[in-house]
Amino acid sequence: RRASDLLLVRRSDDHFLVDTDGPVQVRQIGVNSIGYRVPAWKPNEQTITFARDVGVSNSILYSAPVTPDGLGKQVPILDVSSDPAFLWSRDGTKLAIADTSRAVFYFGAPVLIYRELKILDSVGFSEVARIRDNILSYFWSPDSTKIAYVSILDGLGNLRWTLFDVETGERARLVDFIPSPDQMTMFQFFDQYAYSHSLWSPDSRFLVFAGTLSEQAVTASYGTHPGHTGLHVFVLDTGPTLAIEAITTGVLGFWSPI
């Protein structure tokens, strides 16, 4: 069986497994939980990650293999607060979990901000790194060595891209900007889009995003604002020499997988 034959669906607090190998079959898998966002498949395995509610404002993350009868042994990963967002690295060796969320207003609309990002290994789920910031969204690089995350800076609407090296723990401020409305929507639901809509180039060097650069920035956008009006798509070179370029007008951009 191929892992791509199976589709995991969450509807409210119900979870369904859709088997497309032959006649389509749909069955509930015995998970009832509403206090989190999106379940995830572990790359290259028929194993899912999900959360179960514990009280009103807490959950426990679990990992469990998918079997012909439903789920196998459910292994607890971590106690988290409500609405956690988690993403596997592409090689399946690490799991990043955004936790401790709160709602803030961004241009009059409520958005979730996470105060902690924990990175766990995939063997014993021990913590290998932790970030504390006002995190709106984050994205694993395709080579699974880095995380680029977006944080809210101030009351002026500025966001910031920051690059985190998982191995060294080093953080580099990249660029300050205000996103396009479409880009902001993608950031708000990043854990639904991250696996299929890549902001990272396949070589794990460039990021693409849409909006306008901040003219008050202390990052790569300082002094490089092209003087344009309207929304543009930018390509950000994360190094070794940091650089940014407006490539076209537009509201959203993604890289092809290869």
PDB file of C-alpha atoms in Angstrom:
ATOM      1  CA  ARG A   1       0.000   0.000   0.000  1.00  0.00           C
ATOM      2  CA  ARG A   2       1.158   3.540  -0.770  1.00  0.00           C
ATOM      3  CA  ALA A   3       0.832   6.245   1.910  1.00  0.00           C
ATOM      4  CA  SER A   4      -0.789   8.461  -0.741  1.00  0.00           C
ATOM      5  CA  ASP A   5      -3.760   6.066  -0.920  1.00  0.00           C
ATOM      6  CA  LEU A   6      -4.930   7.346   2.472  1.00  0.00           C
ATOM      7  CA  LEU A   7      -6.515  10.695   3.300  1.00  0.00           C
ATOM      8  CA  LEU A   8      -7.072  11.906   6.858  1.00  0.00           C
ATOM      9  CA  VAL A   9     -10.057  14.220   7.297  1.00  0.00           C
ATOM     10  CA  ARG A  10     -11.070  16.202  10.347  1.00  0.00           C
ATOM     11  CA  ARG A  11     -14.643  17.544  10.522  1.00  0.00           C
ATOM     12  CA  SER A  12     -15.398  19.407  13.744  1.00  0.00           C
ATOM     13  CA  ASP A  13     -14.422  16.915  16.459  1.00  0.00           C
ATOM     14  CA  ASP A  14     -14.673  13.818  14.204  1.00  0.00           C
ATOM     15  CA  HIS A  15     -11.745  12.247  12.350  1.00  0.00           C
ATOM     16  CA  PHE A  16     -12.133  10.064   9.262  1.00  0.00           C
ATOM     17  CA  LEU A  17      -9.760   7.930   7.245  1.00  0.00           C
ATOM     18  CA  VAL A  18     -10.462   7.803   3.510  1.00  0.00           C
ATOM     19  CA  ASP A  19      -8.956   4.774   1.746  1.00  0.00           C
ATOM     20  CA  THR A  20      -8.702   5.245  -2.036  1.00  0.00           C
ATOM     21  CA  ASP A  21      -6.976   1.924  -2.756  1.00  0.00           C
ATOM     22  CA  GLY A  22      -9.802   0.366  -4.761  1.00  0.00           C
ATOM     23  CA  PRO A  23     -13.398   1.378  -4.022  1.00  0.00           C
ATOM     24  CA  VAL A  24     -13.300   4.441  -1.778  1.00  0.00           C
ATOM     25  CA  GLN A  25     -13.922   3.574   1.863  1.00  0.00           C
ATOM     26  CA  VAL A  26     -14.507   6.071   4.676  1.00  0.00           C
ATOM     27  CA  ARG A  27     -14.386   5.184   8.357  1.00  0.00           C
ATOM     28  CA  GLN A  28     -14.116   6.985  11.657  1.00  0.00           C
ATOM     29  CA  ILE A  29     -10.924   6.273  13.570  1.00  0.00           C
ATOM     30  CA  GLY A  30     -12.155   6.847  17.113  1.00  0.00           C
ATOM     31  CA  VAL A  31     -10.599  10.260  17.684  1.00  0.00           C
ATOM     32  CA  ASN A  32     -12.925  12.982  18.950  1.00  0.00           C
ATOM     33  CA  SER A  33     -11.169  16.262  19.580  1.00  0.00           C
ATOM     34  CA  ILE A  34     -11.806  19.893  18.732  1.00  0.00           C
ATOM     35  CA  GLY A  35      -9.156  21.786  20.716  1.00  0.00           C
ATOM     36  CA  TYR A  36      -6.495  21.882  17.997  1.00  0.00           C
ATOM     37  CA  ARG A  37      -6.094  22.813  14.347  1.00  0.00           C
ATOM     38  CA  VAL A  38      -4.893  20.243  11.816  1.00  0.00           C
ATOM     39  CA  PRO A  39      -3.744  16.594  12.092  1.00  0.00           C
ATOM     40  CA  ALA A  40      -0.582  15.615  10.218  1.00  0.00           C
ATOM     41  CA  TRP A  41       0.948  12.590   8.518  1.00  0.00           C
ATOM     42  CA  LYS A  42       4.515  11.761   9.460  1.00  0.00           C
ATOM     43  CA  PRO A  43       6.534  11.846   6.205  1.00  0.00           C
ATOM     44  CA  ASN A  44       7.220   8.480   4.579  1.00  0.00           C
ATOM     45  CA  GLU A  45       5.172   6.576   7.146  1.00  0.00           C
ATOM     46  CA  GLN A  46       1.542   5.623   7.680  1.00  0.00           C
ATOM     47  CA  THR A  47       1.580   7.369  11.052  1.00  0.00           C
ATOM     48  CA  ILE A  48      -0.580  10.312  12.076  1.00  0.00           C
ATOM     49  CA  THR A  49      -0.133  13.051  14.659  1.00  0.00           C
ATOM     50  CA  PHE A  50      -3.193  14.517  16.331  1.00  0.00           C
ATOM     51  CA  ALA A  51      -4.398  15.990  19.634  1.00  0.00           C
ATOM     52  CA  ARG A  52      -6.931  14.925  22.214  1.00  0.00           C
ATOM     53  CA  ASP A  53      -8.733  17.434  24.432  1.00  0.00           C
ATOM     54  CA  VAL A  54      -7.888  17.472  28.126  1.00  0.00           C
ATOM     55  CA  GLY A  55     -10.315  19.796  29.856  1.00  0.00           C
ATOM     56  CA  VAL A  56     -11.276  23.119  28.314  1.00  0.00           C
ATOM     57  CA  SER A  57      -7.924  24.680  27.447  1.00  0.00           C
ATOM     58  CA  ASN A  58      -5.399  21.856  27.196  1.00  0.00           C
ATOM     59  CA  SER A  59      -4.624  18.959  24.880  1.00  0.00           C
ATOM     60  CA  ILE A  60      -2.210  16.075  24.520  1.00  0.00           C
ATOM     61  CA  LEU A  61      -0.480  15.380  21.216  1.00  0.00           C
ATOM     62  CA  TYR A  62      -0.373  11.739  20.121  1.00  0.00           C
ATOM     63  CA  SER A  63       1.317   9.725  17.422  1.00  0.00           C
ATOM     64  CA  ALA A  64      -0.293   6.535  16.123  1.00  0.00           C
ATOM     65  CA  PRO A  65       0.199   4.195  13.155  1.00  0.00           C
ATOM     66  CA  VAL A  66      -2.706   3.631  10.804  1.00  0.00           C
ATOM     67  CA  THR A  67      -3.689  -0.054  10.593  1.00  0.00           C
ATOM     68  CA  PRO A  68      -6.353  -1.939   8.595  1.00  0.00           C
ATOM     69  CA  ASP A  69      -8.528  -1.800  11.724  1.00  0.00           C
ATOM     70  CA  GLY A  70      -8.027   1.920  12.444  1.00  0.00           C
ATOM     71  CA  LEU A  71      -5.273   3.196  14.721  1.00  0.00           C
ATOM     72  CA  GLY A  72      -2.502   1.249  16.367  1.00  0.00           C
ATOM     73  CA  LYS A  73      -0.871   2.105  19.689  1.00  0.00           C
ATOM     74  CA  GLN A  74      -1.337   5.793  20.484  1.00  0.00           C
ATOM     75  CA  VAL A  75       1.894   7.239  21.907  1.00  0.00           C
ATOM     76  CA  PRO A  76       1.632  10.515  23.863  1.00  0.00           C
ATOM     77  CA  ILE A  77       4.050  13.180  22.638  1.00  0.00           C
ATOM     78  CA  LEU A  78       3.502  16.341  24.658  1.00  0.00           C
ATOM     79  CA  ASP A  79       1.029  18.238  26.831  1.00  0.00           C
ATOM     80  CA  VAL A  80       0.065  21.480  25.082  1.00  0.00           C
ATOM     81  CA  SER A  81      -2.361  24.354  25.458  1.00  0.00           C
ATOM     82  CA  SER A  82      -5.413  24.688  23.220  1.00  0.00           C
ATOM     83  CA  ASP A  83      -5.086  25.348  19.460  1.00  0.00           C
ATOM     84  CA  PRO A  84      -1.565  23.924  18.952  1.00  0.00           C
ATOM     85  CA  ALA A  85      -0.163  23.923  15.409  1.00  0.00           C
ATOM     86  CA  PHE A  86       2.427  21.323  14.451  1.00  0.00           C
ATOM     87  CA  LEU A  87       4.471  20.486  11.353  1.00  0.00           C
ATOM     88  CA  TRP A  88       6.831  17.623  10.550  1.00  0.00           C
ATOM     89  CA  SER A  89      10.151  18.321   8.891  1.00  0.00           C
ATOM     90  CA  ARG A  90      10.244  16.912   5.382  1.00  0.00           C
ATOM     91  CA  ASP A  91      12.644  14.103   6.343  1.00  0.00           C
ATOM     92  CA  GLY A  92      10.437  13.107   9.285  1.00  0.00           C
ATOM     93  CA  THR A  93      13.213  13.424  11.868  1.00  0.00           C
ATOM     94  CA  LYS A  94      11.758  16.386  13.760  1.00  0.00           C
ATOM     95  CA  LEU A  95       8.371  17.724  14.812  1.00  0.00           C
ATOM     96  CA  ALA A  96       7.838  21.460  15.423  1.00  0.00           C
ATOM     97  CA  ILE A  97       4.968  22.433  17.716  1.00  0.00           C
ATOM     98  CA  ALA A  98       3.626  25.975  18.123  1.00  0.00           C
ATOM     99  CA  ASP A  99       2.121  26.321  21.589  1.00  0.00           C
ATOM    100  CA  THR A 100       0.805  28.845  24.122  1.00  0.00           C
ATOM    101  CA  SER A 101      -1.429  30.829  21.796  1.00  0.00           C
ATOM    102  CA  ARG A 102      -3.346  34.054  22.305  1.00  0.00           C
ATOM    103  CA  ALA A 103      -5.556  36.124  20.041  1.00  0.00           C
ATOM    104  CA  VAL A 104      -4.474  39.614  19.000  1.00  0.00           C
ATOM    105  CA  PHE A 105      -5.976  42.073  16.549  1.00  0.00           C
ATOM    106  CA  TYR A 106      -4.195  42.717  13.269  1.00  0.00           C
ATOM    107  CA  PHE A 107      -5.760  45.533  11.231  1.00  0.00           C
ATOM    108  CA  GLY A 108      -9.007  44.947  13.095  1.00  0.00           C
ATOM    109  CA  ALA A 109      -9.171  41.164  12.620  1.00  0.00           C
ATOM    110  CA  PRO A 110      -8.301  38.573  15.316  1.00  0.00           C
ATOM    111  CA  VAL A 111      -5.300  36.315  14.642  1.00  0.00           C
ATOM    112  CA  LEU A 112      -3.615  33.634  16.734  1.00  0.00           C
ATOM    113  CA  ILE A 113      -0.093  34.315  17.977  1.00  0.00           C
ATOM    114  CA  TYR A 114       2.091  31.588  19.492  1.00  0.00           C
ATOM    115  CA  ARG A 115       4.561  32.400  22.249  1.00  0.00           C
ATOM    116  CA  GLU A 116       6.587  29.189  21.970  1.00  0.00           C
ATOM    117  CA  LEU A 117       7.843  26.942  19.198  1.00  0.00           C
ATOM    118  CA  LYS A 118       9.214  23.600  20.384  1.00  0.00           C
ATOM    119  CA  ILE A 119      11.231  21.291  18.149  1.00  0.00           C
ATOM    120  CA  LEU A 120      11.243  17.601  19.116  1.00  0.00           C
ATOM    121  CA  ASP A 121      13.127  14.656  17.675  1.00  0.00           C
ATOM    122  CA  SER A 122      11.093  11.814  16.202  1.00  0.00           C
ATOM    123  CA  VAL A 123      12.588   8.973  18.242  1.00  0.00           C
ATOM    124  CA  GLY A 124      11.732   9.701  21.864  1.00  0.00           C
ATOM    125  CA  PHE A 125      10.106  13.088  21.211  1.00  0.00           C
ATOM    126  CA  SER A 126      12.741  14.814  23.333  1.00  0.00           C
ATOM    127  CA  GLU A 127      13.130  18.571  22.928  1.00  0.00           C
ATOM    128  CA  VAL A 128      16.067  19.675  20.796  1.00  0.00           C
ATOM    129  CA  ALA A 129      15.297  23.403  20.557  1.00  0.00           C
ATOM    130  CA  ARG A 130      12.813  26.052  21.627  1.00  0.00           C
ATOM    131  CA  ILE A 131      11.945  29.523  20.336  1.00  0.00           C
ATOM    132  CA  ARG A 132      10.101  32.201  22.297  1.00  0.00           C
ATOM    133  CA  ASP A 133       8.626  34.979  20.167  1.00  0.00           C
ATOM    134  CA  ASN A 134       5.302  36.352  18.897  1.00  0.00           C
ATOM    135  CA  ILE A 135       4.983  33.714  16.166  1.00  0.00           C
ATOM    136  CA  LEU A 136       2.240  33.940  13.565  1.00  0.00           C
ATOM    137  CA  SER A 137       3.395  31.096  11.292  1.00  0.00           C
ATOM    138  CA  TYR A 138       6.462  28.988  10.509  1.00  0.00           C
ATOM    139  CA  PHE A 139       7.814  26.845   7.683  1.00  0.00           C
ATOM    140  CA  TRP A 140      10.406  24.040   7.571  1.00  0.00           C
ATOM    141  CA  SER A 141      13.073  24.330   4.889  1.00  0.00           C
ATOM    142  CA  PRO A 142      12.976  21.406   2.422  1.00  0.00           C
ATOM    143  CA  ASP A 143      16.335  20.125   3.723  1.00  0.00           C
ATOM    144  CA  SER A 144      14.886  20.028   7.279  1.00  0.00           C
ATOM    145  CA  THR A 145      17.745  22.073   8.787  1.00  0.00           C
ATOM    146  CA  LYS A 146      16.041  25.451   9.229  1.00  0.00           C
ATOM    147  CA  ILE A 147      12.735  27.040  10.145  1.00  0.00           C
ATOM    148  CA  ALA A 148      11.643  30.385   8.752  1.00  0.00           C
ATOM    149  CA  TYR A 149       9.019  31.981  10.948  1.00  0.00           C
ATOM    150  CA  VAL A 150       6.861  35.099  10.786  1.00  0.00           C
ATOM    151  CA  SER A 151       6.340  37.199  13.920  1.00  0.00           C
ATOM    152  CA  ILE A 152       4.289  40.271  14.746  1.00  0.00           C
ATOM    153  CA  LEU A 153       6.473  43.209  15.758  1.00  0.00           C
ATOM    154  CA  ASP A 154       4.363  46.174  16.797  1.00  0.00           C
ATOM    155  CA  GLY A 155       1.041  47.961  16.546  1.00  0.00           C
ATOM    156  CA  LEU A 156       1.894  49.361  13.102  1.00  0.00           C
ATOM    157  CA  GLY A 157       1.188  46.129  11.236  1.00  0.00           C
ATOM    158  CA  ASN A 158       4.806  45.145  10.608  1.00  0.00           C
ATOM    159  CA  LEU A 159       5.696  41.466  10.423  1.00  0.00           C
ATOM    160  CA  ARG A 160       9.179  39.971  10.386  1.00  0.00           C
ATOM    161  CA  TRP A 161      10.748  36.947   8.750  1.00  0.00           C
ATOM    162  CA  THR A 162      13.319  35.286  11.031  1.00  0.00           C
ATOM    163  CA  LEU A 163      15.522  32.309  10.156  1.00  0.00           C
ATOM    164  CA  PHE A 164      16.216  29.703  12.852  1.00  0.00           C
ATOM    165  CA  ASP A 165      18.999  27.145  12.433  1.00  0.00           C
ATOM    166  CA  VAL A 166      17.801  24.010  14.227  1.00  0.00           C
ATOM    167  CA  GLU A 167      21.297  22.547  14.666  1.00  0.00           C
ATOM    168  CA  THR A 168      23.088  25.641  16.000  1.00  0.00           C
ATOM    169  CA  GLY A 169      20.147  27.454  17.600  1.00  0.00           C
ATOM    170  CA  GLU A 170      21.143  30.684  15.847  1.00  0.00           C
ATOM    171  CA  ARG A 171      18.477  33.179  14.776  1.00  0.00           C
ATOM    172  CA  ALA A 172      18.861  35.710  11.967  1.00  0.00           C
ATOM    173  CA  ARG A 173      16.448  38.584  11.356  1.00  0.00           C
ATOM    174  CA  LEU A 174      15.646  38.631   7.647  1.00  0.00           C
ATOM    175  CA  VAL A 175      13.108  41.255   6.562  1.00  0.00           C
ATOM    176  CA  ASP A 176      10.263  43.419   7.918  1.00  0.00           C
ATOM    177  CA  PHE A 177       7.109  43.781   5.830  1.00  0.00           C
ATOM    178  CA  ILE A 178       3.339  44.134   5.697  1.00  0.00           C
ATOM    179  CA  PRO A 179       1.727  41.146   3.934  1.00  0.00           C
ATOM    180  CA  SER A 180      -0.893  41.202   1.227  1.00  0.00           C
ATOM    181  CA  PRO A 181      -4.365  40.095   2.431  1.00  0.00           C
ATOM    182  CA  ASP A 182      -3.933  36.774   0.600  1.00  0.00           C
ATOM    183  CA  GLN A 183      -0.518  36.245   2.144  1.00  0.00           C
ATOM    184  CA  MET A 184      -1.942  36.982   5.573  1.00  0.00           C
ATOM    185  CA  THR A 185      -4.649  34.363   5.053  1.00  0.00           C
ATOM    186  CA  MET A 186      -1.974  31.828   4.141  1.00  0.00           C
ATOM    187  CA  PHE A 187      -0.032  32.732   7.301  1.00  0.00           C
ATOM    188  CA  GLN A 188      -3.133  32.331   9.484  1.00  0.00           C
ATOM    189  CA  PHE A 189      -3.732  28.787   8.173  1.00  0.00           C
ATOM    190  CA  PHE A 190      -0.104  27.898   7.552  1.00  0.00           C
ATOM    191  CA  ASP A 191      -0.328  24.371   8.956  1.00  0.00           C
ATOM    192  CA  GLN A 192      -2.950  23.542   6.315  1.00  0.00           C
ATOM    193  CA  TYR A 193      -0.897  24.966   3.443  1.00  0.00           C
ATOM    194  CA  ALA A 194       2.730  24.306   4.399  1.00  0.00           C
ATOM    195  CA  TYR A 195       3.015  20.798   2.949  1.00  0.00           C
ATOM    196  CA  SER A 196       1.435  21.632  -0.412  1.00  0.00           C
ATOM    197  CA  HIS A 197       2.228  25.339  -1.003  1.00  0.00           C
ATOM    198  CA  SER A 198       5.938  25.988  -0.454  1.00  0.00           C
ATOM    199  CA  LEU A 199       7.308  29.435   0.342  1.00  0.00           C
ATOM    200  CA  TRP A 200      10.780  27.845   0.346  1.00  0.00           C
ATOM    201  CA  SER A 201      12.702  27.165  -2.852  1.00  0.00           C
ATOM    202  CA  PRO A 202      13.659  23.492  -3.339  1.00  0.00           C
ATOM    203  CA  ASP A 203      17.305  24.229  -2.482  1.00  0.00           C
ATOM    204  CA  SER A 204      16.326  25.696   0.935  1.00  0.00           C
ATOM    205  CA  ARG A 205      17.895  29.075   0.136  1.00  0.00           C
ATOM    206  CA  PHE A 206      15.148  31.433  -1.073  1.00  0.00           C
ATOM    207  CA  LEU A 207      11.790  32.488   0.395  1.00  0.00           C
ATOM    208  CA  VAL A 208       8.927  34.004  -1.587  1.00  0.00           C
ATOM    209  CA  PHE A 209       6.193  36.195  -0.104  1.00  0.00           C
ATOM    210  CA  ALA A 210       3.872  39.044  -1.083  1.00  0.00           C
ATOM    211  CA  GLY A 211       3.135  42.458   0.396  1.00  0.00           C
ATOM    212  CA  THR A 212       5.134  45.627   0.849  1.00  0.00           C
ATOM    213  CA  LEU A 213       8.434  46.220   2.633  1.00  0.00           C
ATOM    214  CA  SER A 214       8.614  48.241   5.816  1.00  0.00           C
ATOM    215  CA  GLU A 215      10.508  51.507   5.407  1.00  0.00           C
ATOM    216  CA  GLN A 216      11.257  51.575   9.143  1.00  0.00           C
ATOM    217  CA  ALA A 217      12.940  48.149   9.117  1.00  0.00           C
ATOM    218  CA  VAL A 218      16.127  47.112  10.887  1.00  0.00           C
ATOM    219  CA  THR A 219      16.545  44.100   8.611  1.00  0.00           C
ATOM    220  CA  ALA A 220      17.344  43.489   4.930  1.00  0.00           C
ATOM    221  CA  SER A 221      14.492  45.728   3.824  1.00  0.00           C
ATOM    222  CA  TYR A 222      16.113  48.799   5.398  1.00  0.00           C
ATOM    223  CA  GLY A 223      17.164  51.177   2.643  1.00  0.00           C
ATOM    224  CA  THR A 224      16.084  48.752  -0.087  1.00  0.00           C
ATOM    225  CA  HIS A 225      12.417  49.709  -0.340  1.00  0.00           C
ATOM    226  CA  PRO A 226      11.958  50.043  -4.110  1.00  0.00           C
ATOM    227  CA  GLY A 227       9.723  53.083  -3.741  1.00  0.00           C
ATOM    228  CA  HIS A 228       6.792  51.312  -5.276  1.00  0.00           C
ATOM    229  CA  THR A 229       3.153  51.599  -4.434  1.00  0.00           C
ATOM    230  CA  GLY A 230       0.853  48.605  -4.332  1.00  0.00           C
ATOM    231  CA  LEU A 231       1.628  44.981  -3.565  1.00  0.00           C
ATOM    232  CA  HIS A 232       4.591  43.030  -4.903  1.00  0.00           C
ATOM    233  CA  VAL A 233       5.977  39.514  -4.768  1.00  0.00           C
ATOM    234  CA  PHE A 234       9.448  39.354  -3.228  1.00  0.00           C
ATOM    235  CA  VAL A 235      12.178  36.745  -3.362  1.00  0.00           C
ATOM    236  CA  LEU A 236      14.381  36.737  -0.277  1.00  0.00           C
ATOM    237  CA  ASP A 237      17.871  35.235  -0.433  1.00  0.00           C
ATOM    238  CA  THR A 238      18.531  33.878   3.082  1.00  0.00           C
ATOM    239  CA  GLY A 239      22.262  33.632   2.592  1.00  0.00           C
ATOM    240  CA  PRO A 240      25.129  33.427   2.800  1.00  0.00           C
ATOM    241  CA  THR A 241      24.580  37.040   1.641  1.00  0.00           C
ATOM    242  CA  LEU A 242      21.157  38.369   2.652  1.00  0.00           C
ATOM    243  CA  ALA A 243      19.315  40.094  -0.210  1.00  0.00           C
ATOM    244  CA  ILE A 244      15.764  40.800  -1.336  1.00  0.00           C
ATOM    245  CA  GLU A 245      14.240  41.580  -4.728  1.00  0.00           C
ATOM    246  CA  ALA A 246      10.772  42.580  -5.908  1.00  0.00           C
ATOM    247  CA  ILE A 247      10.130  40.333  -8.899  1.00  0.00           C
ATOM    248  CA  THR A 248       6.582  41.328  -9.941  1.00  0.00           C
ATOM    249  CA  THR A 249       3.350  42.875  -8.804  1.00  0.00           C
ATOM    250  CA  GLY A 250       1.075  40.359  -7.114  1.00  0.00           C
ATOM    251  CA  VAL A 251      -0.552  39.104  -3.948  1.00  0.00           C
ATOM    252  CA  LEU A 252       0.825  35.579  -3.499  1.00  0.00           C
ATOM    253  CA  GLY A 253       3.661  33.364  -4.697  1.00  0.00           C
ATOM    254  CA  PHE A 254       4.842  29.759  -4.291  1.00  0.00           C
ATOM    255  CA  TRP A 255       7.786  27.649  -5.448  1.00  0.00           C
ATOM    256  CA  SER A 256       7.417  24.544  -7.555  1.00  0.00           C
ATOM    257  CA  PRO A 257       8.381  21.342  -5.656  1.00  0.00           C
ATOM    258  CA  ILE A 258      11.500  20.642  -7.771  1.00  0.00           C
TER     259      ILE A 258
END
